């Protein structure tokens, strides 16, 4: 498949065990140099990556999102080139329920991701850390959406603390899902044939 074909281009993967570690794993991947993806422990994907010789380069098992953000920020600060984006960030529930909608964008854009909610000090600390990391001298973008609070509070907090505009994209399906689908070219061939026939007459 596609992963087998591109396995030699991967520098490693971030391992995680539970759905509530998804955001932590995605943030670690974003803050790790090279081409890094995320895989759950014990799933078919992690087994395949092991078989293909793709190494584990990070482990988000038992890691909360705030700890992952701090590690990714520290890694980016010590690197010669910034790894974790300070222009884009994402918000999604920490339970992994919307990973199928934002995970691909987060890793591709090297964004930190956490939940935006006022439900606990751990969650609040994570999004405050992420917003504080944003570049204060330019307009930034926040993908996803909030899970707790109100829309006005969410949008105004983004503007005031992160100099960011809100891109309500919490239901944007990952494009990598579509890139793994086999597509029949027969319809295109039919259109081309019809076009050629039309030009002959």
N, C-alpha and C. Protein backbone atom coordinates (compact mmCIF):
# COMPACT_ATOMS: atom_id res chain seq x y z
N UNK A 1 0.80 -1.18 0.00
CA UNK A 1 0.00 0.00 0.00
C UNK A 1 0.86 1.26 0.00
N UNK A 2 0.19 2.35 0.23
CA UNK A 2 0.83 3.67 0.23
C UNK A 2 1.91 3.78 1.30
N UNK A 3 1.63 3.29 2.48
CA UNK A 3 2.60 3.38 3.58
C UNK A 3 3.84 2.55 3.27
N UNK A 4 3.64 1.37 2.73
CA UNK A 4 4.78 0.52 2.36
C UNK A 4 5.63 1.21 1.31
N UNK A 5 5.00 1.86 0.37
CA UNK A 5 5.71 2.56 -0.70
C UNK A 5 6.57 3.70 -0.15
N UNK A 6 6.05 4.45 0.83
CA UNK A 6 6.75 5.63 1.33
C UNK A 6 7.49 5.38 2.66
N UNK A 7 7.56 4.13 3.10
CA UNK A 7 8.18 3.83 4.40
C UNK A 7 9.62 4.32 4.48
N UNK A 8 10.34 4.24 3.38
CA UNK A 8 11.75 4.67 3.40
C UNK A 8 11.88 6.18 3.57
N UNK A 9 10.80 6.92 3.36
CA UNK A 9 10.82 8.38 3.54
C UNK A 9 10.49 8.79 4.97
N UNK A 10 10.07 7.83 5.79
CA UNK A 10 9.70 8.14 7.17
C UNK A 10 10.93 8.06 8.08
N UNK A 11 11.04 9.04 8.97
CA UNK A 11 12.14 9.03 9.93
C UNK A 11 11.74 8.34 11.23
N UNK A 12 10.45 8.12 11.42
CA UNK A 12 10.01 7.45 12.64
C UNK A 12 8.55 7.72 12.92
N UNK A 13 8.09 7.19 14.06
CA UNK A 13 6.72 7.43 14.47
C UNK A 13 6.63 7.62 15.98
N UNK A 14 5.58 8.33 16.38
CA UNK A 14 5.28 8.57 17.78
C UNK A 14 4.24 7.54 18.21
N UNK A 15 4.51 6.87 19.30
CA UNK A 15 3.63 5.83 19.81
C UNK A 15 2.73 6.40 20.90
N UNK A 16 1.49 5.94 20.95
CA UNK A 16 0.59 6.28 22.06
C UNK A 16 -0.31 5.08 22.33
N UNK A 17 -0.92 5.04 23.51
CA UNK A 17 -1.70 3.86 23.89
C UNK A 17 -3.21 4.09 23.92
N UNK A 18 -3.64 5.24 24.42
CA UNK A 18 -5.07 5.50 24.61
C UNK A 18 -5.53 6.69 23.78
N UNK A 19 -6.82 6.72 23.48
CA UNK A 19 -7.38 7.81 22.69
C UNK A 19 -7.14 9.17 23.34
N UNK A 20 -7.11 9.21 24.68
CA UNK A 20 -6.91 10.50 25.34
C UNK A 20 -5.47 10.98 25.28
N UNK A 21 -4.60 10.22 24.62
CA UNK A 21 -3.20 10.64 24.37
C UNK A 21 -2.98 11.09 22.93
N UNK A 22 -4.07 11.11 22.14
CA UNK A 22 -3.95 11.44 20.72
C UNK A 22 -3.37 12.83 20.50
N UNK A 23 -3.91 13.84 21.18
CA UNK A 23 -3.40 15.21 21.00
C UNK A 23 -1.95 15.33 21.43
N UNK A 24 -1.58 14.64 22.50
CA UNK A 24 -0.19 14.66 22.96
C UNK A 24 0.72 14.05 21.91
N UNK A 25 0.31 12.93 21.33
CA UNK A 25 1.11 12.27 20.30
C UNK A 25 1.25 13.14 19.05
N UNK A 26 0.15 13.76 18.64
CA UNK A 26 0.19 14.63 17.46
C UNK A 26 1.11 15.83 17.69
N UNK A 27 1.06 16.41 18.88
CA UNK A 27 1.92 17.55 19.19
C UNK A 27 3.38 17.13 19.21
N UNK A 28 3.68 15.96 19.79
CA UNK A 28 5.06 15.47 19.77
C UNK A 28 5.55 15.27 18.33
N UNK A 29 4.69 14.70 17.48
CA UNK A 29 5.07 14.51 16.08
C UNK A 29 5.35 15.84 15.40
N UNK A 30 4.54 16.84 15.69
CA UNK A 30 4.74 18.16 15.09
C UNK A 30 6.05 18.80 15.54
N UNK A 31 6.48 18.50 16.75
CA UNK A 31 7.70 19.10 17.29
C UNK A 31 8.94 18.24 17.11
N UNK A 32 8.83 17.16 16.35
CA UNK A 32 9.96 16.27 16.11
C UNK A 32 10.48 16.47 14.69
N UNK A 33 11.79 16.56 14.54
CA UNK A 33 12.35 16.79 13.21
C UNK A 33 12.16 15.56 12.32
N UNK A 34 12.11 15.82 11.04
CA UNK A 34 11.96 14.76 10.05
C UNK A 34 10.51 14.46 9.73
N UNK A 35 10.33 13.42 8.95
CA UNK A 35 8.99 12.98 8.55
C UNK A 35 8.50 11.96 9.57
N UNK A 36 7.62 12.41 10.45
CA UNK A 36 7.17 11.60 11.57
C UNK A 36 5.65 11.48 11.54
N UNK A 37 5.15 10.27 11.80
CA UNK A 37 3.71 10.06 11.89
C UNK A 37 3.37 9.52 13.28
N UNK A 38 2.09 9.25 13.52
CA UNK A 38 1.60 8.83 14.83
C UNK A 38 0.89 7.48 14.68
N UNK A 39 1.12 6.57 15.63
CA UNK A 39 0.44 5.28 15.58
C UNK A 39 0.13 4.80 16.99
N UNK A 40 -1.03 4.20 17.15
CA UNK A 40 -1.45 3.67 18.44
C UNK A 40 -0.78 2.32 18.70
N UNK A 41 -0.38 2.11 19.94
CA UNK A 41 0.25 0.86 20.35
C UNK A 41 -0.71 -0.31 20.17
N UNK A 42 -0.24 -1.37 19.54
CA UNK A 42 -1.06 -2.57 19.39
C UNK A 42 -2.01 -2.55 18.20
N UNK A 43 -2.01 -1.47 17.44
CA UNK A 43 -2.89 -1.43 16.26
C UNK A 43 -2.12 -1.98 15.05
N UNK A 44 -2.83 -2.24 14.01
CA UNK A 44 -2.19 -2.76 12.80
C UNK A 44 -1.14 -1.82 12.24
N UNK A 45 -1.37 -0.52 12.39
CA UNK A 45 -0.43 0.46 11.83
C UNK A 45 0.93 0.38 12.53
N UNK A 46 0.93 0.33 13.85
CA UNK A 46 2.22 0.28 14.56
C UNK A 46 2.95 -1.02 14.25
N UNK A 47 2.22 -2.11 14.10
CA UNK A 47 2.84 -3.40 13.75
C UNK A 47 3.46 -3.34 12.36
N UNK A 48 2.74 -2.72 11.42
CA UNK A 48 3.26 -2.59 10.06
C UNK A 48 4.51 -1.72 10.05
N UNK A 49 4.49 -0.61 10.79
CA UNK A 49 5.66 0.26 10.84
C UNK A 49 6.86 -0.47 11.41
N UNK A 50 6.63 -1.28 12.43
CA UNK A 50 7.72 -2.08 13.00
C UNK A 50 8.27 -3.05 11.97
N UNK A 51 7.40 -3.71 11.24
CA UNK A 51 7.82 -4.65 10.19
C UNK A 51 8.62 -3.96 9.10
N UNK A 52 8.26 -2.71 8.80
CA UNK A 52 8.94 -1.96 7.75
C UNK A 52 10.23 -1.32 8.24
N UNK A 53 10.52 -1.48 9.53
CA UNK A 53 11.76 -0.94 10.08
C UNK A 53 11.72 0.54 10.40
N UNK A 54 10.52 1.10 10.53
CA UNK A 54 10.38 2.51 10.90
C UNK A 54 10.49 2.60 12.42
N UNK A 55 11.45 3.35 12.94
CA UNK A 55 11.67 3.36 14.39
C UNK A 55 10.68 4.23 15.17
N UNK A 56 10.50 3.87 16.44
CA UNK A 56 9.74 4.72 17.36
C UNK A 56 10.68 5.84 17.78
N UNK A 57 10.27 7.10 17.55
CA UNK A 57 11.13 8.25 17.90
C UNK A 57 10.57 9.05 19.07
N UNK A 58 9.40 8.65 19.56
CA UNK A 58 8.80 9.32 20.71
C UNK A 58 7.66 8.49 21.25
N UNK A 59 7.36 8.69 22.52
CA UNK A 59 6.30 7.91 23.15
C UNK A 59 5.41 8.85 23.96
N UNK A 60 4.14 8.89 23.60
CA UNK A 60 3.19 9.76 24.30
C UNK A 60 2.36 8.98 25.31
N UNK A 61 2.73 7.74 25.57
CA UNK A 61 2.01 6.94 26.55
C UNK A 61 2.07 7.61 27.91
N UNK A 62 0.91 7.77 28.52
CA UNK A 62 0.77 8.42 29.84
C UNK A 62 1.23 9.88 29.85
N UNK A 63 1.26 10.51 28.67
CA UNK A 63 1.69 11.91 28.58
C UNK A 63 0.47 12.79 28.35
N UNK A 64 0.32 13.84 29.15
CA UNK A 64 -0.80 14.74 28.90
C UNK A 64 -0.40 15.79 27.86
N UNK A 65 -1.39 16.51 27.38
CA UNK A 65 -1.15 17.45 26.29
C UNK A 65 -0.23 18.59 26.70
N UNK A 66 -0.33 19.09 27.90
CA UNK A 66 0.53 20.17 28.37
C UNK A 66 1.99 19.72 28.39
N UNK A 67 2.26 18.53 28.89
CA UNK A 67 3.63 18.01 28.90
C UNK A 67 4.17 17.85 27.48
N UNK A 68 3.32 17.36 26.56
CA UNK A 68 3.73 17.20 25.17
C UNK A 68 4.04 18.55 24.54
N UNK A 69 3.20 19.56 24.82
CA UNK A 69 3.44 20.91 24.30
C UNK A 69 4.77 21.45 24.80
N UNK A 70 5.04 21.29 26.08
CA UNK A 70 6.30 21.78 26.64
C UNK A 70 7.50 21.09 26.00
N UNK A 71 7.40 19.78 25.76
CA UNK A 71 8.48 19.05 25.09
C UNK A 71 8.67 19.54 23.65
N UNK A 72 7.56 19.72 22.93
CA UNK A 72 7.64 20.17 21.53
C UNK A 72 8.19 21.59 21.43
N UNK A 73 7.79 22.45 22.34
CA UNK A 73 8.28 23.83 22.34
C UNK A 73 9.77 23.85 22.66
N UNK A 74 10.19 23.06 23.65
CA UNK A 74 11.61 22.98 24.00
C UNK A 74 12.43 22.43 22.84
N UNK A 75 11.91 21.42 22.16
CA UNK A 75 12.59 20.84 21.01
C UNK A 75 12.72 21.86 19.88
N UNK A 76 11.67 22.63 19.66
CA UNK A 76 11.70 23.65 18.62
C UNK A 76 12.67 24.77 18.96
N UNK A 77 12.74 25.12 20.23
CA UNK A 77 13.63 26.21 20.65
C UNK A 77 15.09 25.82 20.53
N UNK A 78 15.40 24.52 20.73
CA UNK A 78 16.79 24.08 20.66
C UNK A 78 17.22 23.71 19.25
N UNK A 79 16.28 23.64 18.33
CA UNK A 79 16.59 23.27 16.95
C UNK A 79 17.05 24.49 16.15
N UNK A 80 17.87 24.23 15.13
CA UNK A 80 18.32 25.33 14.27
C UNK A 80 17.18 25.88 13.43
N UNK A 81 16.18 25.05 13.17
CA UNK A 81 15.00 25.53 12.45
C UNK A 81 13.78 25.21 13.31
N UNK A 82 12.86 26.14 13.39
CA UNK A 82 11.68 25.96 14.23
C UNK A 82 10.86 24.79 13.71
N UNK A 83 10.53 23.87 14.59
CA UNK A 83 9.76 22.70 14.20
C UNK A 83 8.27 22.92 14.42
N UNK A 84 7.91 23.22 15.64
CA UNK A 84 6.51 23.46 15.97
C UNK A 84 6.10 24.84 15.47
N UNK A 85 5.04 24.89 14.70
CA UNK A 85 4.60 26.17 14.13
C UNK A 85 4.19 27.16 15.22
N UNK A 86 4.63 28.40 15.05
CA UNK A 86 4.17 29.47 15.94
C UNK A 86 3.21 30.40 15.21
N UNK A 87 2.65 29.90 14.10
CA UNK A 87 1.68 30.66 13.32
C UNK A 87 0.33 29.96 13.22
N UNK A 88 0.34 28.64 13.42
CA UNK A 88 -0.91 27.87 13.34
C UNK A 88 -1.00 26.93 14.53
N UNK A 89 -2.21 26.73 15.03
CA UNK A 89 -2.47 25.80 16.11
C UNK A 89 -3.83 25.18 15.89
N UNK A 90 -4.15 24.16 16.66
CA UNK A 90 -5.44 23.50 16.48
C UNK A 90 -6.05 23.15 17.83
N UNK A 91 -7.37 23.15 17.85
CA UNK A 91 -8.11 22.77 19.05
C UNK A 91 -9.08 21.64 18.72
N UNK A 92 -9.01 20.59 19.54
CA UNK A 92 -9.90 19.45 19.40
C UNK A 92 -9.98 18.75 20.75
N UNK A 93 -11.04 18.01 21.00
CA UNK A 93 -11.16 17.33 22.29
C UNK A 93 -9.95 16.43 22.58
N UNK A 94 -9.50 16.41 23.82
CA UNK A 94 -8.36 15.58 24.20
C UNK A 94 -8.68 14.09 24.22
N UNK A 95 -9.96 13.73 24.04
CA UNK A 95 -10.32 12.31 24.05
C UNK A 95 -10.10 11.64 22.69
N UNK A 96 -9.60 12.39 21.71
CA UNK A 96 -9.32 11.82 20.39
C UNK A 96 -10.53 11.66 19.50
N UNK A 97 -11.69 12.14 19.93
CA UNK A 97 -12.92 11.91 19.17
C UNK A 97 -12.94 12.62 17.81
N UNK A 98 -12.10 13.64 17.63
CA UNK A 98 -12.09 14.32 16.34
C UNK A 98 -10.74 14.20 15.64
N UNK A 99 -9.95 13.21 16.03
CA UNK A 99 -8.64 13.01 15.40
C UNK A 99 -8.78 12.69 13.91
N UNK A 100 -9.87 12.05 13.53
CA UNK A 100 -10.07 11.73 12.12
C UNK A 100 -10.32 12.98 11.29
N UNK A 101 -10.55 14.08 11.95
CA UNK A 101 -10.83 15.33 11.24
C UNK A 101 -9.65 16.30 11.23
N UNK A 102 -8.75 16.24 12.18
CA UNK A 102 -7.69 17.24 12.24
C UNK A 102 -6.27 16.68 12.28
N UNK A 103 -6.12 15.40 12.54
CA UNK A 103 -4.78 14.83 12.75
C UNK A 103 -3.84 15.06 11.57
N UNK A 104 -4.31 14.81 10.37
CA UNK A 104 -3.46 14.99 9.19
C UNK A 104 -3.01 16.43 9.00
N UNK A 105 -3.92 17.37 9.23
CA UNK A 105 -3.59 18.79 9.10
C UNK A 105 -2.57 19.20 10.15
N UNK A 106 -2.74 18.68 11.37
CA UNK A 106 -1.86 19.05 12.48
C UNK A 106 -0.42 18.61 12.20
N UNK A 107 -0.25 17.36 11.78
CA UNK A 107 1.10 16.85 11.52
C UNK A 107 1.71 17.54 10.31
N UNK A 108 0.91 17.70 9.24
CA UNK A 108 1.42 18.37 8.04
C UNK A 108 1.84 19.81 8.33
N UNK A 109 1.02 20.53 9.09
CA UNK A 109 1.30 21.93 9.41
C UNK A 109 2.19 22.13 10.62
N UNK A 110 2.62 21.01 11.24
CA UNK A 110 3.46 21.05 12.44
C UNK A 110 2.84 21.93 13.53
N UNK A 111 1.56 21.69 13.78
CA UNK A 111 0.82 22.48 14.77
C UNK A 111 0.74 21.76 16.11
N UNK A 112 0.71 22.54 17.17
CA UNK A 112 0.36 21.99 18.47
C UNK A 112 -1.16 21.87 18.51
N UNK A 113 -1.65 20.87 19.22
CA UNK A 113 -3.10 20.68 19.32
C UNK A 113 -3.47 20.33 20.75
N UNK A 114 -4.53 20.94 21.23
CA UNK A 114 -5.05 20.66 22.55
C UNK A 114 -6.54 20.99 22.57
N UNK A 115 -7.16 20.70 23.67
CA UNK A 115 -8.58 21.02 23.82
C UNK A 115 -8.72 22.45 24.33
N UNK A 116 -9.73 23.17 23.83
CA UNK A 116 -10.02 24.50 24.36
C UNK A 116 -11.28 24.38 25.20
N UNK A 117 -11.09 24.42 26.50
CA UNK A 117 -12.20 24.29 27.43
C UNK A 117 -11.76 24.88 28.77
N UNK A 118 -12.73 25.22 29.59
CA UNK A 118 -12.43 25.73 30.92
C UNK A 118 -12.71 24.67 31.98
N UNK A 119 -12.81 23.40 31.55
CA UNK A 119 -13.22 22.33 32.46
C UNK A 119 -12.21 21.99 33.54
N UNK A 120 -10.92 22.15 33.26
CA UNK A 120 -9.91 21.85 34.28
C UNK A 120 -8.70 22.74 34.08
N UNK A 121 -7.90 22.86 35.13
CA UNK A 121 -6.71 23.71 35.05
C UNK A 121 -5.67 23.11 34.10
N UNK A 122 -5.65 21.77 33.96
CA UNK A 122 -4.71 21.13 33.03
C UNK A 122 -5.04 21.52 31.59
N UNK A 123 -6.33 21.49 31.26
CA UNK A 123 -6.74 21.87 29.90
C UNK A 123 -6.49 23.35 29.67
N UNK A 124 -6.86 24.18 30.63
CA UNK A 124 -6.64 25.63 30.50
C UNK A 124 -5.14 25.93 30.36
N UNK A 125 -4.33 25.27 31.15
CA UNK A 125 -2.88 25.49 31.08
C UNK A 125 -2.31 25.13 29.72
N UNK A 126 -2.85 24.08 29.09
CA UNK A 126 -2.35 23.65 27.79
C UNK A 126 -2.67 24.68 26.71
N UNK A 127 -3.94 25.14 26.65
CA UNK A 127 -4.24 26.10 25.59
C UNK A 127 -3.61 27.46 25.86
N UNK A 128 -3.43 27.83 27.11
CA UNK A 128 -2.74 29.08 27.41
C UNK A 128 -1.27 29.00 26.96
N UNK A 129 -0.63 27.85 27.19
CA UNK A 129 0.75 27.64 26.75
C UNK A 129 0.85 27.72 25.24
N UNK A 130 -0.09 27.09 24.56
CA UNK A 130 -0.08 27.08 23.09
C UNK A 130 -0.29 28.48 22.53
N UNK A 131 -1.24 29.22 23.09
CA UNK A 131 -1.49 30.59 22.62
C UNK A 131 -0.28 31.50 22.91
N UNK A 132 0.36 31.30 24.05
CA UNK A 132 1.53 32.12 24.40
C UNK A 132 2.70 31.84 23.46
N UNK A 133 2.73 30.66 22.85
CA UNK A 133 3.80 30.29 21.92
C UNK A 133 3.61 30.94 20.55
N UNK A 134 2.41 31.39 20.24
CA UNK A 134 2.14 31.98 18.94
C UNK A 134 2.92 33.29 18.75
N UNK A 135 3.26 33.58 17.50
CA UNK A 135 3.99 34.80 17.16
C UNK A 135 3.10 36.01 17.44
N UNK A 136 3.50 36.89 18.36
CA UNK A 136 2.65 38.03 18.72
C UNK A 136 2.67 39.16 17.69
N UNK A 137 3.58 39.08 16.73
CA UNK A 137 3.75 40.17 15.77
C UNK A 137 3.08 39.94 14.43
N UNK A 138 2.27 38.91 14.34
CA UNK A 138 1.62 38.61 13.07
C UNK A 138 0.27 37.96 13.34
N UNK A 139 -0.53 37.83 12.30
CA UNK A 139 -1.83 37.19 12.43
C UNK A 139 -1.64 35.68 12.33
N UNK A 140 -2.17 34.95 13.27
CA UNK A 140 -2.04 33.50 13.32
C UNK A 140 -3.41 32.85 13.08
N UNK A 141 -3.41 31.54 12.87
CA UNK A 141 -4.66 30.83 12.60
C UNK A 141 -4.86 29.70 13.59
N UNK A 142 -6.09 29.55 14.06
CA UNK A 142 -6.46 28.47 14.96
C UNK A 142 -7.47 27.57 14.27
N UNK A 143 -7.05 26.34 13.97
CA UNK A 143 -7.96 25.36 13.37
C UNK A 143 -8.78 24.71 14.49
N UNK A 144 -9.85 24.04 14.11
CA UNK A 144 -10.66 23.32 15.09
C UNK A 144 -11.74 24.20 15.70
N UNK A 145 -12.10 23.88 16.96
CA UNK A 145 -13.18 24.61 17.62
C UNK A 145 -13.11 24.33 19.11
N UNK A 146 -13.82 25.11 19.89
CA UNK A 146 -13.81 24.93 21.34
C UNK A 146 -14.76 23.82 21.76
N UNK A 147 -14.54 23.28 22.96
CA UNK A 147 -15.45 22.25 23.47
C UNK A 147 -16.17 22.70 24.73
N UNK A 148 -15.70 23.76 25.36
CA UNK A 148 -16.36 24.23 26.56
C UNK A 148 -16.28 25.75 26.62
N UNK A 149 -17.34 26.38 27.07
CA UNK A 149 -17.38 27.84 27.11
C UNK A 149 -18.36 28.35 26.09
N UNK A 150 -18.11 29.54 25.58
CA UNK A 150 -19.01 30.11 24.59
C UNK A 150 -18.21 30.64 23.41
N UNK A 151 -18.89 30.83 22.30
CA UNK A 151 -18.21 31.23 21.07
C UNK A 151 -17.52 32.58 21.21
N UNK A 152 -18.18 33.54 21.82
CA UNK A 152 -17.58 34.86 21.98
C UNK A 152 -16.31 34.78 22.83
N UNK A 153 -16.38 34.04 23.92
CA UNK A 153 -15.22 33.88 24.79
C UNK A 153 -14.06 33.21 24.07
N UNK A 154 -14.37 32.20 23.25
CA UNK A 154 -13.35 31.47 22.49
C UNK A 154 -12.67 32.39 21.48
N UNK A 155 -13.46 33.04 20.64
CA UNK A 155 -12.91 33.89 19.58
C UNK A 155 -12.16 35.09 20.15
N UNK A 156 -12.69 35.72 21.19
CA UNK A 156 -12.00 36.87 21.77
C UNK A 156 -10.70 36.46 22.47
N UNK A 157 -10.68 35.28 23.08
CA UNK A 157 -9.45 34.79 23.70
C UNK A 157 -8.38 34.55 22.64
N UNK A 158 -8.77 33.96 21.53
CA UNK A 158 -7.82 33.74 20.43
C UNK A 158 -7.22 35.06 19.97
N UNK A 159 -8.07 36.06 19.79
CA UNK A 159 -7.61 37.35 19.29
C UNK A 159 -6.70 38.06 20.29
N UNK A 160 -7.07 38.02 21.55
CA UNK A 160 -6.33 38.77 22.56
C UNK A 160 -5.05 38.06 23.00
N UNK A 161 -5.11 36.75 23.19
CA UNK A 161 -3.95 36.04 23.72
C UNK A 161 -3.05 35.44 22.65
N UNK A 162 -3.59 35.11 21.50
CA UNK A 162 -2.79 34.43 20.49
C UNK A 162 -2.69 35.15 19.18
N UNK A 163 -3.26 36.35 19.10
CA UNK A 163 -3.27 37.09 17.85
C UNK A 163 -3.72 36.18 16.70
N UNK A 164 -4.77 35.39 16.96
CA UNK A 164 -5.19 34.38 16.00
C UNK A 164 -6.65 34.55 15.59
N UNK A 165 -6.94 34.22 14.34
CA UNK A 165 -8.32 34.18 13.89
C UNK A 165 -8.77 32.72 13.91
N UNK A 166 -10.04 32.51 14.08
CA UNK A 166 -10.59 31.17 14.23
C UNK A 166 -11.03 30.61 12.89
N UNK A 167 -10.54 29.44 12.57
CA UNK A 167 -10.97 28.72 11.38
C UNK A 167 -11.76 27.51 11.88
N UNK A 168 -13.07 27.62 11.87
CA UNK A 168 -13.94 26.56 12.42
C UNK A 168 -13.86 25.32 11.55
N UNK A 169 -12.89 24.48 11.84
CA UNK A 169 -12.61 23.34 10.97
C UNK A 169 -12.57 22.02 11.73
N UNK A 170 -13.32 21.94 12.81
CA UNK A 170 -13.27 20.74 13.62
C UNK A 170 -13.87 19.51 12.94
N UNK A 171 -14.59 19.72 11.85
CA UNK A 171 -15.13 18.59 11.09
C UNK A 171 -14.49 18.46 9.71
N UNK A 172 -13.31 19.01 9.51
CA UNK A 172 -12.60 18.89 8.23
C UNK A 172 -11.91 17.54 8.16
N UNK A 173 -12.45 16.66 7.36
CA UNK A 173 -11.90 15.30 7.26
C UNK A 173 -10.47 15.33 6.77
N UNK A 174 -9.63 14.48 7.36
CA UNK A 174 -8.23 14.39 6.95
C UNK A 174 -8.12 14.03 5.47
N UNK A 175 -7.33 14.77 4.72
CA UNK A 175 -7.17 14.50 3.30
C UNK A 175 -6.39 13.22 3.05
N UNK A 176 -5.57 12.80 4.02
CA UNK A 176 -4.81 11.56 3.81
C UNK A 176 -5.74 10.36 3.67
N UNK A 177 -6.93 10.45 4.22
CA UNK A 177 -7.90 9.37 4.05
C UNK A 177 -8.24 9.21 2.57
N UNK A 178 -8.44 10.33 1.90
CA UNK A 178 -8.78 10.28 0.47
C UNK A 178 -7.59 9.87 -0.38
N UNK A 179 -6.38 10.20 0.04
CA UNK A 179 -5.20 9.86 -0.75
C UNK A 179 -4.95 8.36 -0.74
N UNK A 180 -5.55 7.62 0.19
CA UNK A 180 -5.36 6.18 0.25
C UNK A 180 -6.45 5.42 -0.50
N UNK A 181 -7.36 6.12 -1.13
CA UNK A 181 -8.44 5.47 -1.86
C UNK A 181 -8.03 5.21 -3.30
N UNK A 182 -8.34 4.03 -3.77
CA UNK A 182 -8.07 3.72 -5.17
C UNK A 182 -9.15 4.37 -6.02
N UNK A 183 -8.75 5.01 -7.09
CA UNK A 183 -9.69 5.72 -7.95
C UNK A 183 -9.67 5.10 -9.34
N UNK A 184 -10.83 4.85 -9.86
CA UNK A 184 -10.92 4.32 -11.21
C UNK A 184 -10.70 5.45 -12.21
N UNK A 185 -9.86 5.20 -13.19
CA UNK A 185 -9.60 6.22 -14.21
C UNK A 185 -10.49 6.04 -15.42
N UNK A 186 -11.37 5.05 -15.38
CA UNK A 186 -12.18 4.77 -16.55
C UNK A 186 -13.06 5.95 -16.94
N UNK A 187 -13.59 6.68 -15.96
CA UNK A 187 -14.44 7.81 -16.24
C UNK A 187 -13.66 8.91 -16.96
N UNK A 188 -12.40 9.10 -16.53
CA UNK A 188 -11.58 10.12 -17.19
C UNK A 188 -11.27 9.73 -18.63
N UNK A 189 -11.00 8.43 -18.82
CA UNK A 189 -10.73 7.97 -20.17
C UNK A 189 -11.95 8.17 -21.05
N UNK A 190 -13.12 7.91 -20.51
CA UNK A 190 -14.35 8.09 -21.26
C UNK A 190 -14.53 9.55 -21.65
N UNK A 191 -14.26 10.45 -20.72
CA UNK A 191 -14.38 11.88 -21.03
C UNK A 191 -13.39 12.29 -22.11
N UNK A 192 -12.14 11.80 -21.99
CA UNK A 192 -11.13 12.14 -22.99
C UNK A 192 -11.52 11.62 -24.36
N UNK A 193 -12.05 10.39 -24.39
CA UNK A 193 -12.47 9.80 -25.66
C UNK A 193 -13.60 10.61 -26.26
N UNK A 194 -14.57 11.01 -25.44
CA UNK A 194 -15.69 11.82 -25.94
C UNK A 194 -15.19 13.16 -26.47
N UNK A 195 -14.23 13.76 -25.79
CA UNK A 195 -13.70 15.04 -26.22
C UNK A 195 -12.99 14.89 -27.57
N UNK A 196 -12.20 13.81 -27.73
CA UNK A 196 -11.50 13.58 -28.99
C UNK A 196 -12.50 13.37 -30.12
N UNK A 197 -13.53 12.61 -29.86
CA UNK A 197 -14.54 12.35 -30.88
C UNK A 197 -15.27 13.62 -31.27
N UNK A 198 -15.53 14.49 -30.27
CA UNK A 198 -16.22 15.75 -30.55
C UNK A 198 -15.35 16.65 -31.41
N UNK A 199 -14.05 16.62 -31.19
CA UNK A 199 -13.13 17.49 -31.95
C UNK A 199 -12.98 16.99 -33.40
N UNK A 200 -13.17 15.70 -33.63
CA UNK A 200 -13.05 15.15 -34.98
C UNK A 200 -14.21 15.58 -35.85
N UNK A 201 -15.40 15.76 -35.25
CA UNK A 201 -16.58 16.06 -36.06
C UNK A 201 -16.73 17.53 -36.33
